[in-house]
CSV table of C-alpha atoms in Angstrom, one decimal:
chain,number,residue,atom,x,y,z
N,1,UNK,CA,14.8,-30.3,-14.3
N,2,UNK,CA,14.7,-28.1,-17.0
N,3,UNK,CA,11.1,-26.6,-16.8
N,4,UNK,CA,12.1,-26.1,-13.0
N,5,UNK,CA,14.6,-24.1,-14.0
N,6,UNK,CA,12.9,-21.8,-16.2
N,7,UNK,CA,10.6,-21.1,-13.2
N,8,UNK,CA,14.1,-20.5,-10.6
N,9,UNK,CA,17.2,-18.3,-10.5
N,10,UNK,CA,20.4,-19.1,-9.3
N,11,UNK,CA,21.3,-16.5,-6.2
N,12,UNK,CA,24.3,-15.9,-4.7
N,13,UNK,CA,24.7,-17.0,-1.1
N,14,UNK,CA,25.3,-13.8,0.2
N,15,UNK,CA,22.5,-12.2,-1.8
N,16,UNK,CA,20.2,-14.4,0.4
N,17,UNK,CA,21.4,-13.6,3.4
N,18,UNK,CA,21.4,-9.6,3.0
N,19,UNK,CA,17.4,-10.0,1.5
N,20,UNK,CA,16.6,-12.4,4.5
N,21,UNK,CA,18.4,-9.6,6.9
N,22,UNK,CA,16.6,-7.0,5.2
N,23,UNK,CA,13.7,-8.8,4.8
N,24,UNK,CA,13.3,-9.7,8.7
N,25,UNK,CA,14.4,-5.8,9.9
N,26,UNK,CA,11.4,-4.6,7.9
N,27,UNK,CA,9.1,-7.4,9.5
N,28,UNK,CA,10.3,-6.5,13.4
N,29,UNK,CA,9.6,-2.5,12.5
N,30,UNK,CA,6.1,-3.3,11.5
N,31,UNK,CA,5.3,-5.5,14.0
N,32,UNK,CA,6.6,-2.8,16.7
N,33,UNK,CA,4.7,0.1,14.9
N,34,UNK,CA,1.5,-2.2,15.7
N,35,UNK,CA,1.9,-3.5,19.0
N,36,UNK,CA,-0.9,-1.7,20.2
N,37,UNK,CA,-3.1,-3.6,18.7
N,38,UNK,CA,-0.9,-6.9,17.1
N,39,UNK,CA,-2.8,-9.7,18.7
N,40,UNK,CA,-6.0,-8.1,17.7
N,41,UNK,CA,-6.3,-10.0,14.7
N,42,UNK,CA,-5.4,-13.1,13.5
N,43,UNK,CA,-3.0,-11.4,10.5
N,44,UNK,CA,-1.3,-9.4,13.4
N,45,UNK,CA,-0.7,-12.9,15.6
N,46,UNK,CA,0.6,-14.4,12.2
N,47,UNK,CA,2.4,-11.3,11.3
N,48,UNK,CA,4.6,-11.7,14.6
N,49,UNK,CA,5.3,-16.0,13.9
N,50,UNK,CA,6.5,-14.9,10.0
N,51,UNK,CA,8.9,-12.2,12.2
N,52,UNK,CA,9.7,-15.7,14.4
N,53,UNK,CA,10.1,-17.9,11.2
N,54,UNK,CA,12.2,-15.5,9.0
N,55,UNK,CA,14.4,-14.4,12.0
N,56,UNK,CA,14.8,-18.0,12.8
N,57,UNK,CA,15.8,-18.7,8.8
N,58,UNK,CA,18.3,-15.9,8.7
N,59,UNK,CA,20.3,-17.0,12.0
N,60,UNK,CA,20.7,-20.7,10.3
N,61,UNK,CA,21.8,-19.6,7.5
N,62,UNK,CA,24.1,-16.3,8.8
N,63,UNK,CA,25.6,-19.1,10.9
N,64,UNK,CA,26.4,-21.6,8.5
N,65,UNK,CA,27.6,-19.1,5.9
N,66,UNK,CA,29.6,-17.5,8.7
N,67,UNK,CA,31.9,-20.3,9.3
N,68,UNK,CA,34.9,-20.5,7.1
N,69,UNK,CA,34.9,-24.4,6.5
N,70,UNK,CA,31.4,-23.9,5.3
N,71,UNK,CA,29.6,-26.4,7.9
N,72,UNK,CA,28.2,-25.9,11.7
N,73,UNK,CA,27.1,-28.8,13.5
N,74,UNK,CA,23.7,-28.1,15.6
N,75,UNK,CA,22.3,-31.0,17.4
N,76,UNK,CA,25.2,-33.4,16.4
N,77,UNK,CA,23.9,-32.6,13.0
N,78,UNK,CA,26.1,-31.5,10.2
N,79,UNK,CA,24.8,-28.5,8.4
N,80,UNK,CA,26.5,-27.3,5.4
N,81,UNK,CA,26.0,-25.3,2.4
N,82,UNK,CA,23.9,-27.8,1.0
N,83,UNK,CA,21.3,-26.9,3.8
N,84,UNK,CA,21.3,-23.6,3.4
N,85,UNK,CA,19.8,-23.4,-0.2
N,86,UNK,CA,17.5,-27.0,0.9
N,87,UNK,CA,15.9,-24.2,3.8
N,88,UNK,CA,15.6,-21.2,1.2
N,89,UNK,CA,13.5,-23.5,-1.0
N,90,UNK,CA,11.8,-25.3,1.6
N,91,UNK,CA,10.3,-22.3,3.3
N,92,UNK,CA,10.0,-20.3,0.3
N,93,UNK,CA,7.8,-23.6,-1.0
N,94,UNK,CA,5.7,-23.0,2.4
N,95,UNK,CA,5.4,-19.4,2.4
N,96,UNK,CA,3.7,-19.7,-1.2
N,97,UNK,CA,1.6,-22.5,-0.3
N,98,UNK,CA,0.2,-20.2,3.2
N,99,UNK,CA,-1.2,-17.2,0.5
N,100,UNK,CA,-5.0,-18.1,-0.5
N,101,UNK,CA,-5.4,-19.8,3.4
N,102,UNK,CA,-4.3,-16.5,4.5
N,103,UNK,CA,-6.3,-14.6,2.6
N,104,UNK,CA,-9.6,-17.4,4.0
N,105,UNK,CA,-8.5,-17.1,7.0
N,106,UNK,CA,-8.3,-13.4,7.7
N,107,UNK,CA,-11.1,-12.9,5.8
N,108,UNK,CA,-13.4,-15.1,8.3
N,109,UNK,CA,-11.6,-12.9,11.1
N,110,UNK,CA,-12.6,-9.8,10.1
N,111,UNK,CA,-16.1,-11.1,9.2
N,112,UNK,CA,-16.9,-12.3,12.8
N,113,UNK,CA,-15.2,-8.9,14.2
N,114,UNK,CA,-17.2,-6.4,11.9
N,115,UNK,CA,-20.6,-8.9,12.0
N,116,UNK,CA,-20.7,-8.6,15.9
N,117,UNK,CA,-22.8,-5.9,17.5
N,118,UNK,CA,-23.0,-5.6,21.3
N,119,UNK,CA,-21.7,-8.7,22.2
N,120,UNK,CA,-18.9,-8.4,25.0
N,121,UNK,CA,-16.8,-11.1,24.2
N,122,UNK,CA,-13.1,-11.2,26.4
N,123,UNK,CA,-10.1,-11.0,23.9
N,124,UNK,CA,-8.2,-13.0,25.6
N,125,UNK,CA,-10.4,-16.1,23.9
N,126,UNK,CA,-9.8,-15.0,20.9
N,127,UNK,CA,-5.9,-14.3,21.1
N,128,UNK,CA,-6.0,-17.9,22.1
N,129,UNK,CA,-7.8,-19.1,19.2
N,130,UNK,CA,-6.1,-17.2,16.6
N,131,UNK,CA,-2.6,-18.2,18.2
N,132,UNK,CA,-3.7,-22.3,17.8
N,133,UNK,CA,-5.1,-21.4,14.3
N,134,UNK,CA,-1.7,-19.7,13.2
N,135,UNK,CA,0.0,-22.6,14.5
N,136,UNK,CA,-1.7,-25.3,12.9
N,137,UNK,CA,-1.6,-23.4,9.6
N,138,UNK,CA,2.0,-23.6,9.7
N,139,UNK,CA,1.7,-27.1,10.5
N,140,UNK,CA,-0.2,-28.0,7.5
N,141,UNK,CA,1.2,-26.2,5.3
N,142,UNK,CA,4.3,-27.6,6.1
N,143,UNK,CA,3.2,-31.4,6.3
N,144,UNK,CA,1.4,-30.3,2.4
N,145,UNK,CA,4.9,-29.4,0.9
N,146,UNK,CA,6.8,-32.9,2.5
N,147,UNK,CA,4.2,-35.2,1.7
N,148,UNK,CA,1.4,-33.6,-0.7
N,149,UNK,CA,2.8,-31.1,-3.1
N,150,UNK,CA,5.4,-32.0,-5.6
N,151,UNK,CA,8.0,-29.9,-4.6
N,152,UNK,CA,11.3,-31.3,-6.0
N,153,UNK,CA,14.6,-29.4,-4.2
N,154,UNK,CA,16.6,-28.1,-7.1
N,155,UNK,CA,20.4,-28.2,-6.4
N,156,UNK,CA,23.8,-28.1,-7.7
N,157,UNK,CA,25.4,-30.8,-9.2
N,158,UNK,CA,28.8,-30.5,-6.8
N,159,UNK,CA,30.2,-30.7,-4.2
N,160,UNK,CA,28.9,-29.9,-0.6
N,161,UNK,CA,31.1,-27.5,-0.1
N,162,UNK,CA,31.6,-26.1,-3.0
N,163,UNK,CA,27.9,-24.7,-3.3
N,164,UNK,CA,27.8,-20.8,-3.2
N,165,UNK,CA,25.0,-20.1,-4.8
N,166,UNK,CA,21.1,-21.4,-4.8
N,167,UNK,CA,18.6,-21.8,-6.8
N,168,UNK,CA,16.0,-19.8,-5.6
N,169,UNK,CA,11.6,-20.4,-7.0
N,170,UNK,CA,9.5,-18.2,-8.1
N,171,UNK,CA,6.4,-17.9,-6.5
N,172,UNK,CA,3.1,-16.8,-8.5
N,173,UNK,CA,0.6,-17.3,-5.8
N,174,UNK,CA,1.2,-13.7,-4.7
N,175,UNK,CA,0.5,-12.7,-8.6
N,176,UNK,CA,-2.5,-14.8,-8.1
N,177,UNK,CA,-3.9,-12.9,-5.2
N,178,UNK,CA,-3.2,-9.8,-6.9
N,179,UNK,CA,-4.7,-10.4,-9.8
N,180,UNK,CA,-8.2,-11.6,-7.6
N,181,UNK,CA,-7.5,-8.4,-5.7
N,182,UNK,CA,-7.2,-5.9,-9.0
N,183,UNK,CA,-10.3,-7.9,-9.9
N,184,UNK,CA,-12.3,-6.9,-6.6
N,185,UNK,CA,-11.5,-3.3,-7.2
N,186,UNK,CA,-12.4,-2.8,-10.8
N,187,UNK,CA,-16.1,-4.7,-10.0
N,188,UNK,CA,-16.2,-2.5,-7.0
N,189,UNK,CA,-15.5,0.7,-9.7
N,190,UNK,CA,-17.7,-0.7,-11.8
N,191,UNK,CA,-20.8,-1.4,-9.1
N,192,UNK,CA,-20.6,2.4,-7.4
N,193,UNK,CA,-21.0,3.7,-11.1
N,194,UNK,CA,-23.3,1.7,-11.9
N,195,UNK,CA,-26.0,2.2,-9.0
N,196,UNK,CA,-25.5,5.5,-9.0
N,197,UNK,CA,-26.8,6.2,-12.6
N,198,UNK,CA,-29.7,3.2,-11.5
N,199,UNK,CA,-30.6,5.7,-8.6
N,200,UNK,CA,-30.8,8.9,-10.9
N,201,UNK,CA,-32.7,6.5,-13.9
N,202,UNK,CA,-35.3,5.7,-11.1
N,203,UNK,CA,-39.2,6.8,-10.5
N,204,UNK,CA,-40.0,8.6,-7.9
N,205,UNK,CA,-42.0,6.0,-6.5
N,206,UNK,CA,-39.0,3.4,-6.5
N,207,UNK,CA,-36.2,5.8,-5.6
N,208,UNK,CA,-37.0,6.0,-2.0
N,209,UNK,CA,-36.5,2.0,-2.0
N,210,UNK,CA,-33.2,2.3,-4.2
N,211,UNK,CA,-31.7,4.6,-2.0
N,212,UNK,CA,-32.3,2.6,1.2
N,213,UNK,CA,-31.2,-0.5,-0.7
N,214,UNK,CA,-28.8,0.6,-3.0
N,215,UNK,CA,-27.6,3.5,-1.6
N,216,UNK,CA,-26.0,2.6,1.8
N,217,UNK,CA,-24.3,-0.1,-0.2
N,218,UNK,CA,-22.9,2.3,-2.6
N,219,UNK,CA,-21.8,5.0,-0.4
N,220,UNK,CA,-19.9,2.2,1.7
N,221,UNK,CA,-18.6,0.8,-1.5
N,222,UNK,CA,-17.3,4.2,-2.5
N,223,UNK,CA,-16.2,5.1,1.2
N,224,UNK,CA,-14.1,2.0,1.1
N,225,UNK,CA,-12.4,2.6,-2.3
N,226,UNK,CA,-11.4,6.2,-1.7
N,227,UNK,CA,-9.7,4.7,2.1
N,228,UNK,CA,-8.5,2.4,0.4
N,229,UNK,CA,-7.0,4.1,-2.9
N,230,UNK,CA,-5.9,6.8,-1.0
N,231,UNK,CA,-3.5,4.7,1.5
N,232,UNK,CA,-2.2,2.2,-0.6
N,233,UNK,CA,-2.1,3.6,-4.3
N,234,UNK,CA,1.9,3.8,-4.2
N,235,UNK,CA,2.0,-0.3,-3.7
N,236,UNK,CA,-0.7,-0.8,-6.3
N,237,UNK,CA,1.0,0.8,-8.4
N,238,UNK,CA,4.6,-1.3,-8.0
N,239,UNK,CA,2.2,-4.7,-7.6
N,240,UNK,CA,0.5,-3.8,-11.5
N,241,UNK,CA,4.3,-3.1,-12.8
N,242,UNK,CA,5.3,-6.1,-11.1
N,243,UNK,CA,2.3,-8.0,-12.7
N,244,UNK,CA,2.8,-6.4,-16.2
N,245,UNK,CA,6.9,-7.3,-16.5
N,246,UNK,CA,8.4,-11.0,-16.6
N,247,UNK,CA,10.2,-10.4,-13.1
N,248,UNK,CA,10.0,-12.7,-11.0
N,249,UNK,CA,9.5,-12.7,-7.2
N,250,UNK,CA,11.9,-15.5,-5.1
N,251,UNK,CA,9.0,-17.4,-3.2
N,252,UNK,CA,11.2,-16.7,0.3
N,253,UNK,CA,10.2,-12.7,0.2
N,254,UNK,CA,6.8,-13.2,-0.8
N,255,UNK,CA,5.1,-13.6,2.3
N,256,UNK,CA,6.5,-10.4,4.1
N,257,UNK,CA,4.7,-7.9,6.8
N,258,UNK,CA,4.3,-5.3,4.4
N,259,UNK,CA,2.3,-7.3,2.1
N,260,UNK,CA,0.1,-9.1,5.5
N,261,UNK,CA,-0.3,-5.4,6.1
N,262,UNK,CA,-1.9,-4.8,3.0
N,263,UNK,CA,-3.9,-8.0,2.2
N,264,UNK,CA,-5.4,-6.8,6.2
N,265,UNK,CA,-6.7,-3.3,4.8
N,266,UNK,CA,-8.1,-5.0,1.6
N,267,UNK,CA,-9.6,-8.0,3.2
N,268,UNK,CA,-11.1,-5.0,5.9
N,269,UNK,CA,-12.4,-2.9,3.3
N,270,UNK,CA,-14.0,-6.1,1.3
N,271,UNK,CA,-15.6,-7.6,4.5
N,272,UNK,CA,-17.3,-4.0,5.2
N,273,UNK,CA,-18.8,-4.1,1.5
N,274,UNK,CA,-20.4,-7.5,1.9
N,275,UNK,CA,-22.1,-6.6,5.6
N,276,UNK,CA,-22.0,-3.2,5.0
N,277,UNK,CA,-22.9,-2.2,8.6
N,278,UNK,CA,-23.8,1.6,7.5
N,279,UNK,CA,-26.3,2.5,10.6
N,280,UNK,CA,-23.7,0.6,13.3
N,281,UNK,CA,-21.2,2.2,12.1
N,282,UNK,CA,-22.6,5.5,12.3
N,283,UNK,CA,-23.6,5.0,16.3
N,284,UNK,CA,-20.4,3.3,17.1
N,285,UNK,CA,-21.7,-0.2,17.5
N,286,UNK,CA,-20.0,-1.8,14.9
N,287,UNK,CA,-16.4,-3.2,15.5
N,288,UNK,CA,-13.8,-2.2,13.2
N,289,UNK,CA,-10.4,-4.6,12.6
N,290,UNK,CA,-7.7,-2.7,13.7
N,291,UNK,CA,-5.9,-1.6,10.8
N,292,UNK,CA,-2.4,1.0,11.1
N,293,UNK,CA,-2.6,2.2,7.9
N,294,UNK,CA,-6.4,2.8,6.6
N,295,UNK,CA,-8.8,4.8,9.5
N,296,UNK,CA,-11.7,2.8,8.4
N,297,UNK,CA,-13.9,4.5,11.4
N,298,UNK,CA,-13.5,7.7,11.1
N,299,UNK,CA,-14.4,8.1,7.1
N,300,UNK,CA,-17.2,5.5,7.4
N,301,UNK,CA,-18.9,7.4,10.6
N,302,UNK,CA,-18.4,10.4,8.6
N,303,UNK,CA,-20.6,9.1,5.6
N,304,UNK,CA,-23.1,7.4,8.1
N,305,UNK,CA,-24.0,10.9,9.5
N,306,UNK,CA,-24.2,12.6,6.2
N,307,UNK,CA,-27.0,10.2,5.0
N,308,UNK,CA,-28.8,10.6,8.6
């Protein structure tokens, strides 16, 4: 009980409810900004069942807390205070657990999307598959945390009713991905550098080949890291302070829209490294994720002609 501790803080009631509130507003205002194009990808159908989930979480718990007695009965069942704080950690336990098969599974998204070429394939195929995918992730994850992990619920020693505060986990997975993800970019750094001092180094014989070869890769590399920087360098910046101090982040607002949003342009940017579909993208062939916040097309076409 102790170690769990150390790895927990006890929050307020109310403090949940305001960050869940908070927490789902911001959720809803990005999924409206992006409904365009939501079910375009499978982080954009997932994006809208976290909005589902969390809005779902934050009635339960705005209704129980509401009443005076401290209790609501739903279903003939008797939901107290008790239940609000088992929820908190129960979903927060899940929404840790979904981080690395979210990053797998967008990642496999965007690499059949950007690998196609001239394929007409109907969307509506694909909305269908990525809707049964999100829904089945949910479903394991949740069926891993009540029969798999071992999550242990960490309450107070009272009474029902006299519960007004929680204790809320820590989650670390999100630290985890960052960490993989501050990784990626400093090998990418490293790799543009790198060939580029290669290409200069070269014969004249060999630096026709290194160009084709290494080149395109390079440019799309670097293409990709200045989108990239360029859109998101405020967040990196709060995700390495967050890394670099002890605070800790409750596991129930680590999965958020804002962060899907992110992981999408990163996972977008990392997939067009690894196909690096220079010459498609310069004629328009190649299909782009569709992303609100980087304009992957645009800057990539714009490199593609330059080499031509």
């Amino acid at each position: 009980m102790h170690s769990t501790r150390i790895h927990s803080m006890n929050t307020s009631i109310p403090s949940i409810l305001f960050s869940l509130g908070g927490k789902c507003l911001l959720d809803w205002v990005l999924v409206f900004l992006q409904k365009n194009h939501i079910c375009s990808s499978f982080i954009g159908v997932f994006s809208v069942s976290l909005g589902v989930v969390d809005t779902t979480l934050t009635l339960i718990v705005s209704t129980i807390h509401l009443h005076s007695n401290g209790q609501f009965f739903l279903f003939g069942l008797q939901l107290t205070r008790y239940h609000i704080c088992l929820l908190v950690q129960i979903v927060g336990q899940v929404y840790s657990a979904l981080q690395f098969p979210l990053v797998v599974m967008t990642g496999l998204d965007h690499f059949c999307t950007i690998s196609q070429r001239l394929q007409p394939v109907s969307s509506r195929p694909k909305q269908t598959v990525r809707l049964f995918v999100t829904i089945l992730l949910w479903f394991l994850t949740a069926l891993y945390i009540f029969l798999l992990s071992d999550f242990i619920p960490v309450l107070e020693d009272v009474s029902h009713y006299q519960i007004h505060q929680c204790w809320i986990f820590h989650t670390f997975q999100i630290l985890q991905v960052a960490v993989l993800l501050f990784l990626t970019l400093g090998y990418a750094t490293l790799y543009t550098g790198f060939s580029a001092r290669l290409i200069k180094k070269s014969s004249l014989d060999d630096q026709i080949t290194d160009q084709s070869r290494t080149g395109s890769r390079r440019t799309v590399i670097s293409q990709t890291l200045s989108i990239f920087l360029n859109t998101w360098a405020i967040f990196l910046f709060s995700l390495a302070i967050l890394l670099l101090l002890p605070v800790g982040i409750p596991s129930y607002l680590g999965l958020n829209v804002v962060w899907l949003c992110f992981l999408n342009s990163f996972l977008i940017g990392v997939v067009l490294c690894v196909v690096h579909p220079t010459l498609h993208l310069a004629q328009g062939l190649a299909a782009v994720p569709p992303d609100s916040f980087c304009d992957w097309r645009f800057k990539f076409s714009l490199a593609a002609e330059d080499r031509a």
